[in-house]
mmCIF file of C-alpha atoms and ligand atoms in Angstrom:
data_model
loop_
_atom_site.group_PDB
_atom_site.id
_atom_site.type_symbol
_atom_site.label_atom_id
_atom_site.label_comp_id
_atom_site.label_asym_id
_atom_site.label_seq_id
_atom_site.Cartn_x
_atom_site.Cartn_y
_atom_site.Cartn_z
ATOM 1 C CA MET A 24 0.012 -0.023 -0.031
ATOM 2 C CA VAL A 25 0.959 3.673 -0.224
ATOM 3 C CA VAL A 26 -0.088 6.717 1.740
ATOM 4 C CA ARG A 27 -2.675 8.665 -0.242
ATOM 5 C CA VAL A 28 -2.993 12.325 0.751
ATOM 6 C CA VAL A 29 -5.720 14.679 -0.506
ATOM 7 C CA LEU A 30 -5.148 18.371 -0.168
ATOM 8 C CA LEU A 31 -8.658 19.309 0.827
ATOM 9 C CA GLY A 32 -7.905 23.054 1.123
ATOM 10 C CA THR A 33 -4.751 24.988 0.550
ATOM 11 C CA ALA A 34 -5.594 28.583 1.600
ATOM 12 C CA ALA A 35 -4.777 30.358 4.848
ATOM 13 C CA GLY A 36 -7.406 31.631 7.256
ATOM 14 C CA GLY A 37 -10.167 33.422 5.310
ATOM 15 C CA GLY A 38 -9.690 31.340 2.124
ATOM 16 C CA PHE A 39 -9.089 32.690 -1.451
ATOM 17 C CA PRO A 40 -10.769 34.858 -2.332
ATOM 18 C CA GLN A 41 -11.271 36.171 1.254
ATOM 19 C CA TRP A 42 -14.860 37.412 1.679
ATOM 20 C CA ASN A 43 -13.851 40.911 2.732
ATOM 21 C CA CYS A 44 -10.828 41.510 0.512
ATOM 22 C CA ALA A 45 -10.952 43.493 -2.708
ATOM 23 C CA CYS A 46 -7.248 43.121 -3.664
ATOM 24 C CA ALA A 47 -6.296 42.387 -7.203
ATOM 25 C CA LEU A 48 -5.652 38.696 -6.450
ATOM 26 C CA CYS A 49 -9.000 38.155 -4.705
ATOM 27 C CA ALA A 50 -10.764 40.035 -7.529
ATOM 28 C CA ALA A 51 -9.055 37.743 -10.079
ATOM 29 C CA ALA A 52 -10.205 34.738 -8.197
ATOM 30 C CA ARG A 53 -13.798 36.083 -8.137
ATOM 31 C CA ASP A 54 -13.594 36.598 -11.857
ATOM 32 C CA GLY A 55 -12.519 32.954 -12.292
ATOM 33 C CA LYS A 56 -9.086 34.096 -13.600
ATOM 34 C CA LEU A 57 -7.289 32.409 -10.739
ATOM 35 C CA PRO A 58 -8.241 29.118 -8.885
ATOM 36 C CA SER A 59 -10.123 29.746 -5.677
ATOM 37 C CA ARG A 60 -8.890 27.856 -2.660
ATOM 38 C CA THR A 61 -10.647 26.698 0.499
ATOM 39 C CA GLN A 62 -9.071 26.918 3.995
ATOM 40 C CA GLU A 63 -6.233 24.560 4.591
ATOM 41 C CA CYS A 64 -6.405 21.015 5.807
ATOM 42 C CA LEU A 65 -5.750 17.477 4.341
ATOM 43 C CA ALA A 66 -6.937 13.946 4.503
ATOM 44 C CA LEU A 67 -4.801 10.834 4.368
ATOM 45 C CA THR A 68 -5.073 7.108 4.412
ATOM 46 C CA GLY A 69 -2.585 4.188 4.634
ATOM 47 C CA ASN A 70 -4.959 1.485 3.483
ATOM 48 C CA GLY A 71 -7.615 3.252 1.372
ATOM 49 C CA ARG A 72 -10.335 2.468 4.052
ATOM 50 C CA ASP A 73 -9.468 4.384 7.171
ATOM 51 C CA TRP A 74 -9.003 8.109 6.663
ATOM 52 C CA TRP A 75 -7.522 10.786 8.976
ATOM 53 C CA LEU A 76 -7.923 14.532 8.751
ATOM 54 C CA LEU A 77 -4.876 16.645 9.513
ATOM 55 C CA ASN A 78 -6.658 19.840 10.907
ATOM 56 C CA ALA A 79 -10.314 20.513 10.255
ATOM 57 C CA SER A 80 -10.981 23.743 8.377
ATOM 58 C CA PRO A 81 -14.196 25.696 8.470
ATOM 59 C CA ASP A 82 -14.661 24.576 4.831
ATOM 60 C CA ILE A 83 -14.676 20.911 5.791
ATOM 61 C CA ARG A 84 -18.247 20.280 4.713
ATOM 62 C CA THR A 85 -17.603 21.413 1.101
ATOM 63 C CA GLN A 86 -14.230 19.642 1.156
ATOM 64 C CA PHE A 87 -15.846 16.343 2.036
ATOM 65 C CA ALA A 88 -18.492 16.862 -0.624
ATOM 66 C CA ALA A 89 -15.723 17.352 -3.239
ATOM 67 C CA THR A 90 -13.864 14.147 -2.226
ATOM 68 C CA PRO A 91 -15.579 10.837 -3.109
ATOM 69 C CA ALA A 92 -13.076 8.841 -1.002
ATOM 70 C CA LEU A 93 -14.507 10.498 2.136
ATOM 71 C CA TRP A 94 -18.205 10.079 1.322
ATOM 72 C CA PRO A 95 -20.190 8.162 3.844
ATOM 73 C CA GLY A 96 -21.516 4.525 3.424
ATOM 74 C CA PRO A 97 -22.307 1.705 2.981
ATOM 75 C CA GLY A 98 -24.458 2.026 6.112
ATOM 76 C CA PRO A 99 -26.528 5.240 6.503
ATOM 77 C CA ARG A 100 -24.038 6.651 9.151
ATOM 78 C CA ASP A 101 -20.914 4.927 8.199
ATOM 79 C CA THR A 102 -17.923 7.195 7.404
ATOM 80 C CA PRO A 103 -14.312 6.324 6.510
ATOM 81 C CA LEU A 104 -13.227 9.206 8.820
ATOM 82 C CA ARG A 105 -11.439 7.798 11.925
ATOM 83 C CA GLY A 106 -10.206 11.038 13.529
ATOM 84 C CA VAL A 107 -8.378 14.302 13.375
ATOM 85 C CA LEU A 108 -4.813 15.347 14.046
ATOM 86 C CA LEU A 109 -4.472 19.032 14.972
ATOM 87 C CA THR A 110 -1.227 20.895 14.481
ATOM 88 C CA ASP A 111 -2.421 23.961 16.482
ATOM 89 C CA ALA A 112 -5.503 25.639 17.807
ATOM 90 C CA GLU A 113 -5.894 28.295 15.009
ATOM 91 C CA ALA A 114 -9.484 28.989 14.108
ATOM 92 C CA ASP A 115 -8.902 28.007 10.530
ATOM 93 C CA HIS A 116 -7.614 24.560 11.748
ATOM 94 C CA VAL A 117 -10.197 23.677 14.334
ATOM 95 C CA ALA A 118 -13.515 25.264 13.456
ATOM 96 C CA GLY A 119 -14.287 22.302 11.216
ATOM 97 C CA LEU A 120 -14.623 20.172 14.347
ATOM 98 C CA THR A 121 -17.983 21.797 14.876
ATOM 99 C CA VAL A 122 -19.159 20.545 11.473
ATOM 100 C CA LEU A 123 -18.146 17.106 12.475
ATOM 101 C CA ARG A 124 -20.136 17.044 15.664
ATOM 102 C CA GLY A 125 -21.956 13.855 16.366
ATOM 103 C CA ALA A 126 -19.605 11.669 14.134
ATOM 104 C CA ALA A 127 -19.285 8.384 16.044
ATOM 105 C CA GLY A 128 -16.001 7.181 17.508
ATOM 106 C CA LEU A 129 -13.622 9.906 16.319
ATOM 107 C CA LYS A 130 -10.194 10.187 17.911
ATOM 108 C CA VAL A 131 -8.639 13.657 18.041
ATOM 109 C CA TYR A 132 -5.003 14.159 18.690
ATOM 110 C CA ALA A 133 -3.600 17.501 19.777
ATOM 111 C CA ALA A 134 -0.943 18.857 22.105
ATOM 112 C CA ALA A 135 -1.673 19.877 25.727
ATOM 113 C CA PRO A 136 -2.196 23.632 25.208
ATOM 114 C CA VAL A 137 -4.380 23.034 22.255
ATOM 115 C CA ARG A 138 -6.551 20.530 24.181
ATOM 116 C CA ALA A 139 -6.666 23.014 27.143
ATOM 117 C CA VAL A 140 -7.731 26.022 25.065
ATOM 118 C CA LEU A 141 -10.349 23.913 23.282
ATOM 119 C CA ALA A 142 -11.822 22.651 26.576
ATOM 120 C CA PRO A 143 -15.128 24.482 26.392
ATOM 121 C CA ALA A 144 -15.552 23.422 22.760
ATOM 122 C CA ARG A 145 -14.603 19.836 23.672
ATOM 123 C CA GLY A 146 -17.247 19.786 26.351
ATOM 124 C CA ALA A 147 -19.778 20.941 23.863
ATOM 125 C CA LEU A 148 -18.822 18.551 21.110
ATOM 126 C CA ASP A 149 -18.714 15.569 23.502
ATOM 127 C CA ARG A 150 -22.325 16.187 24.367
ATOM 128 C CA TYR A 151 -23.190 15.280 20.722
ATOM 129 C CA THR A 152 -21.090 12.230 20.659
ATOM 130 C CA PRO A 153 -18.170 11.592 22.975
ATOM 131 C CA TRP A 154 -14.778 11.661 21.180
ATOM 132 C CA GLU A 155 -11.529 10.366 22.401
ATOM 133 C CA TRP A 156 -9.010 13.215 22.926
ATOM 134 C CA ALA A 157 -5.331 12.137 23.006
ATOM 135 C CA ASP A 158 -1.941 13.802 23.463
ATOM 136 C CA SER A 159 -0.224 14.143 20.106
ATOM 137 C CA LEU A 160 3.084 14.546 21.872
ATOM 138 C CA ALA A 161 2.833 11.289 23.919
ATOM 139 C CA ASP A 162 6.192 9.596 24.156
ATOM 140 C CA GLY A 163 6.874 7.252 21.283
ATOM 141 C CA GLY A 164 4.223 8.793 19.079
ATOM 142 C CA PHE A 165 1.061 6.877 18.136
ATOM 143 C CA VAL A 166 -0.226 4.448 15.468
ATOM 144 C CA LEU A 167 -3.247 5.115 13.324
ATOM 145 C CA ALA A 168 -5.460 2.491 11.669
ATOM 146 C CA GLY A 169 -4.024 1.920 8.265
ATOM 147 C CA GLY A 170 -0.476 1.187 9.296
ATOM 148 C CA LEU A 171 0.748 4.734 9.929
ATOM 149 C CA VAL A 172 3.077 5.643 12.818
ATOM 150 C CA VAL A 173 2.888 9.333 13.750
ATOM 151 C CA THR A 174 5.193 11.548 15.741
ATOM 152 C CA ALA A 175 4.386 15.176 16.506
ATOM 153 C CA ARG A 176 7.233 17.579 17.059
ATOM 154 C CA PRO A 177 6.981 21.021 18.679
ATOM 155 C CA VAL A 178 7.727 23.724 16.024
ATOM 156 C CA GLY A 179 6.466 27.061 17.511
ATOM 157 C CA ALA A 180 4.643 28.942 20.329
ATOM 158 C CA LYS A 181 2.289 30.994 18.233
ATOM 159 C CA THR A 182 -0.999 31.219 20.029
ATOM 160 C CA PRO A 183 -4.290 31.961 18.219
ATOM 161 C CA LYS A 184 -5.532 35.516 18.300
ATOM 162 C CA TYR A 185 -8.641 34.561 20.357
ATOM 163 C CA VAL A 186 -6.347 33.379 23.266
ATOM 164 C CA PRO A 187 -5.769 36.258 25.782
ATOM 165 C CA SER A 188 -2.105 36.752 26.501
ATOM 166 C CA LEU A 189 -1.358 35.942 30.062
ATOM 167 C CA GLY A 190 2.410 36.702 29.845
ATOM 168 C CA GLY A 191 4.672 33.948 31.130
ATOM 169 C CA SER A 192 7.184 32.055 29.046
ATOM 170 C CA PRO A 193 6.287 30.829 25.558
ATOM 171 C CA ASP A 194 5.054 27.259 25.207
ATOM 172 C CA ASP A 195 6.374 25.647 22.034
ATOM 173 C CA ARG A 196 3.781 22.879 22.188
ATOM 174 C CA TRP A 197 1.218 25.396 20.794
ATOM 175 C CA VAL A 198 2.272 24.463 17.308
ATOM 176 C CA THR A 199 3.400 21.105 16.169
ATOM 177 C CA ALA A 200 4.453 19.423 12.922
ATOM 178 C CA TYR A 201 3.467 15.868 12.105
ATOM 179 C CA ARG A 202 5.732 13.112 10.787
ATOM 180 C CA VAL A 203 3.605 10.292 9.327
ATOM 181 C CA GLU A 204 5.542 7.070 8.471
ATOM 182 C CA ASP A 205 3.963 4.237 6.396
ATOM 183 C CA LEU A 206 5.014 1.050 8.450
ATOM 184 C CA ALA A 207 4.814 -1.070 5.268
ATOM 185 C CA THR A 208 7.154 0.982 2.997
ATOM 186 C CA GLY A 209 8.996 3.187 5.518
ATOM 187 C CA ARG A 210 8.016 6.247 3.440
ATOM 188 C CA VAL A 211 7.477 9.505 5.353
ATOM 189 C CA LEU A 212 5.224 12.496 4.997
ATOM 190 C CA VAL A 213 5.952 15.674 6.985
ATOM 191 C CA TYR A 214 3.134 18.277 7.540
ATOM 192 C CA ALA A 215 4.101 21.662 8.887
ATOM 193 C CA PRO A 216 1.504 24.329 7.931
ATOM 194 C CA CYS A 217 2.218 26.812 10.718
ATOM 195 C CA VAL A 218 5.934 27.697 11.157
ATOM 196 C CA ALA A 219 7.147 31.041 12.476
ATOM 197 C CA ALA A 220 10.810 30.339 12.051
ATOM 198 C CA TRP A 221 13.042 27.589 10.664
ATOM 199 C CA SER A 222 14.541 25.374 13.387
ATOM 200 C CA PRO A 223 16.798 22.237 13.692
ATOM 201 C CA VAL A 224 13.729 20.151 14.256
ATOM 202 C CA LEU A 225 12.542 21.042 10.750
ATOM 203 C CA ASP A 226 15.957 20.070 9.309
ATOM 204 C CA GLU A 227 15.637 16.715 11.120
ATOM 205 C CA LEU A 228 12.109 16.252 9.800
ATOM 206 C CA CYS A 229 12.985 17.189 6.206
ATOM 207 C CA ALA A 230 16.156 15.030 6.135
ATOM 208 C CA SER A 231 14.081 11.821 6.677
ATOM 209 C CA ALA A 232 10.992 12.808 4.624
ATOM 210 C CA ASP A 233 9.900 11.717 1.155
ATOM 211 C CA CYS A 234 7.299 14.497 1.015
ATOM 212 C CA VAL A 235 6.986 17.762 2.960
ATOM 213 C CA LEU A 236 3.803 19.990 3.011
ATOM 214 C CA PHE A 237 5.018 23.386 4.311
ATOM 215 C CA ASP A 238 3.689 26.689 5.487
ATOM 216 C CA GLY A 239 3.516 28.824 2.394
ATOM 217 C CA THR A 240 1.341 31.612 4.034
ATOM 218 C CA PHE A 241 3.365 34.639 2.868
ATOM 219 C CA PHE A 242 5.854 35.082 0.025
ATOM 220 C CA THR A 243 7.517 38.100 1.469
ATOM 221 C CA ALA A 244 8.085 39.539 4.928
ATOM 222 C CA ASP A 245 6.292 42.829 4.155
ATOM 223 C CA GLU A 246 3.367 41.281 2.256
ATOM 224 C CA MET A 247 0.706 42.514 4.706
ATOM 225 C CA GLY A 248 1.872 46.119 4.485
ATOM 226 C CA THR A 249 1.968 48.218 7.564
ATOM 227 C CA ALA A 250 -0.294 45.939 9.674
ATOM 228 C CA VAL A 251 2.786 44.411 11.059
ATOM 229 C CA ARG A 252 5.224 46.238 13.291
ATOM 230 C CA PRO A 253 7.852 47.793 10.796
ATOM 231 C CA GLY A 254 10.789 45.408 10.428
ATOM 232 C CA ALA A 255 9.116 42.654 12.338
ATOM 233 C CA GLY A 256 8.132 40.869 9.131
ATOM 234 C CA GLN A 257 5.823 37.898 8.784
ATOM 235 C CA GLY A 258 7.747 35.940 11.461
ATOM 236 C CA ALA A 259 5.782 38.210 13.887
ATOM 237 C CA MET A 260 2.591 36.966 12.211
ATOM 238 C CA GLY A 261 3.590 33.374 13.125
ATOM 239 C CA HIS A 262 4.496 32.446 9.509
ATOM 240 C CA LEU A 263 8.012 32.696 8.061
ATOM 241 C CA PRO A 264 8.023 34.047 4.563
ATOM 242 C CA VAL A 265 8.904 31.953 1.535
ATOM 243 C CA ALA A 266 11.498 34.415 0.160
ATOM 244 C CA GLY A 267 14.480 36.031 1.736
ATOM 245 C CA PRO A 268 17.604 34.676 3.452
ATOM 246 C CA ASP A 269 15.685 33.405 6.484
ATOM 247 C CA GLY A 270 12.645 32.292 4.371
ATOM 248 C CA SER A 271 11.549 28.811 3.875
ATOM 249 C CA LEU A 272 12.563 28.424 0.240
ATOM 250 C CA ALA A 273 16.254 28.774 1.018
ATOM 251 C CA ALA A 274 15.789 26.111 3.734
ATOM 252 C CA LEU A 275 13.678 23.702 1.557
ATOM 253 C CA ALA A 276 16.306 24.098 -1.214
ATOM 254 C CA ARG A 277 18.616 22.022 0.874
ATOM 255 C CA TYR A 278 16.368 18.929 0.372
ATOM 256 C CA PRO A 279 16.240 18.476 -3.460
ATOM 257 C CA GLY A 280 15.482 14.763 -3.103
ATOM 258 C CA THR A 281 12.311 15.374 -1.186
ATOM 259 C CA ARG A 282 8.975 16.318 -2.761
ATOM 260 C CA ARG A 283 8.196 19.758 -1.320
ATOM 261 C CA ILE A 284 4.754 21.463 -1.504
ATOM 262 C CA TYR A 285 3.678 24.758 -0.170
ATOM 263 C CA THR A 286 0.142 25.040 1.453
ATOM 264 C CA HIS A 287 -1.783 27.427 3.726
ATOM 265 C CA LEU A 288 -1.356 30.256 1.143
ATOM 266 C CA ASN A 289 -2.730 33.723 2.252
ATOM 267 C CA ASN A 290 -4.868 35.751 -0.070
ATOM 268 C CA THR A 291 -1.948 38.335 -0.321
ATOM 269 C CA ASN A 292 0.560 35.720 -1.666
ATOM 270 C CA PRO A 293 1.671 36.140 -5.334
ATOM 271 C CA LEU A 294 2.149 32.326 -5.386
ATOM 272 C CA LEU A 295 -1.623 32.222 -5.899
ATOM 273 C CA ASP A 296 -0.981 33.364 -9.509
ATOM 274 C CA PRO A 297 0.638 30.577 -11.653
ATOM 275 C CA ALA A 298 1.991 33.396 -14.033
ATOM 276 C CA SER A 299 3.816 35.267 -11.185
ATOM 277 C CA ALA A 300 7.530 35.650 -10.892
ATOM 278 C CA ALA A 301 7.154 34.358 -7.364
ATOM 279 C CA ARG A 302 5.707 31.049 -8.719
ATOM 280 C CA SER A 303 8.563 30.764 -11.263
ATOM 281 C CA ARG A 304 11.160 31.183 -8.503
ATOM 282 C CA VAL A 305 9.502 28.449 -6.343
ATOM 283 C CA ALA A 306 9.231 26.118 -9.369
ATOM 284 C CA GLU A 307 12.922 26.669 -10.206
ATOM 285 C CA THR A 308 13.743 25.325 -6.681
ATOM 286 C CA GLY A 309 11.543 22.325 -7.312
ATOM 287 C CA VAL A 310 8.889 23.269 -4.840
ATOM 288 C CA GLU A 311 5.283 22.769 -5.862
ATOM 289 C CA VAL A 312 2.031 24.748 -5.363
ATOM 290 C CA LEU A 313 -0.941 22.485 -6.038
ATOM 291 C CA PRO A 314 -4.721 23.216 -6.274
ATOM 292 C CA ASP A 315 -7.400 22.163 -3.819
ATOM 293 C CA GLY A 316 -8.306 18.513 -4.314
ATOM 294 C CA ALA A 317 -4.870 17.485 -5.505
ATOM 295 C CA GLU A 318 -4.015 13.861 -4.456
ATOM 296 C CA ILE A 319 -0.523 12.943 -3.856
ATOM 297 C CA VAL A 320 0.987 9.511 -3.120
ATOM 298 C CA VAL A 321 3.820 9.100 -0.730
HETATM 299 C C1 LIG B 10 -2.871 32.113 10.993
HETATM 300 O O1 LIG B 10 -2.581 31.096 10.418
HETATM 301 O O2 LIG B 10 -2.039 32.978 11.208
HETATM 302 C C2 LIG B 10 -4.206 32.314 11.540
HETATM 303 O O3 LIG B 10 -5.006 31.232 11.185
HETATM 304 C C3 LIG B 10 -4.754 33.585 11.010
HETATM 305 C C4 LIG B 10 -6.182 33.690 11.419
HETATM 306 O O4 LIG B 10 -6.565 33.838 12.578
HETATM 307 O O5 LIG B 10 -7.095 33.560 10.526
HETATM 308 MN MN1 LIG B 11 -4.015 29.773 9.635
HETATM 309 ZN ZN1 LIG B 12 -7.240 39.597 -1.200
#
């Protein structure tokens, strides 16, 4: 068997076009000149029967509708969905859980701060149907139905905007990357859609990966204009830019043997336009930008 991965959505929070954005890129998407994108999450399976979500975006309902492998059946309430692995607690990665309420027997993996901040929502969701909530960072990782062994690795302390700042020292368990290994083939997928800064953990993950899905939120550090403290760049937004000496492209360029794909693209990102210079530059490095619904095999 192989690991099949469906990129259900590939846009950052707000989607593309974003409902309240009249920028040239969003206008082009509304005109049908650029492909629209739903908010980022993916589904994967190691056996073609048991499917796992990596994050659950607010667009999950339409994403399921567009993906026959995830359709229910044969029984009236049977679903191939077994659970959800959360990388963080960002609204665009967890809001889809409310859409899944009542689904029987789901198992949700998340790190401790994510489970804690979701406690009120977990209480509410568990009243529809109790789910099993597990620690993604448990020692030794965990095994998913379908022959997949997963380890989560802390990659950042970005807290969602809805979380009040209480001071104290940053907790790098807020944001994790997942390493999914197919026990049968030894092949490895790495999923890191929320990364504020490159770190040795990411080098370690990339070095052993056959395929990496990586945070492509922003192309440049000043893409959001003056909304960010001058000079702070997009690292302050919790996402490192693609371009620049400290950007992700320079880092990913060190792993030419690995399939590398950008996801979680913000509506400001020139990579959304296949004819952009940004897109050519990324392609020259061998890094891909794929549309919603793309299926990859690891
Ligand atoms: C992010 O990825 O930075 C957040 O999801 C932004 C948001 O709150 O929409
Ligand atoms: Mn996001
Ligand atoms: Zn826009």
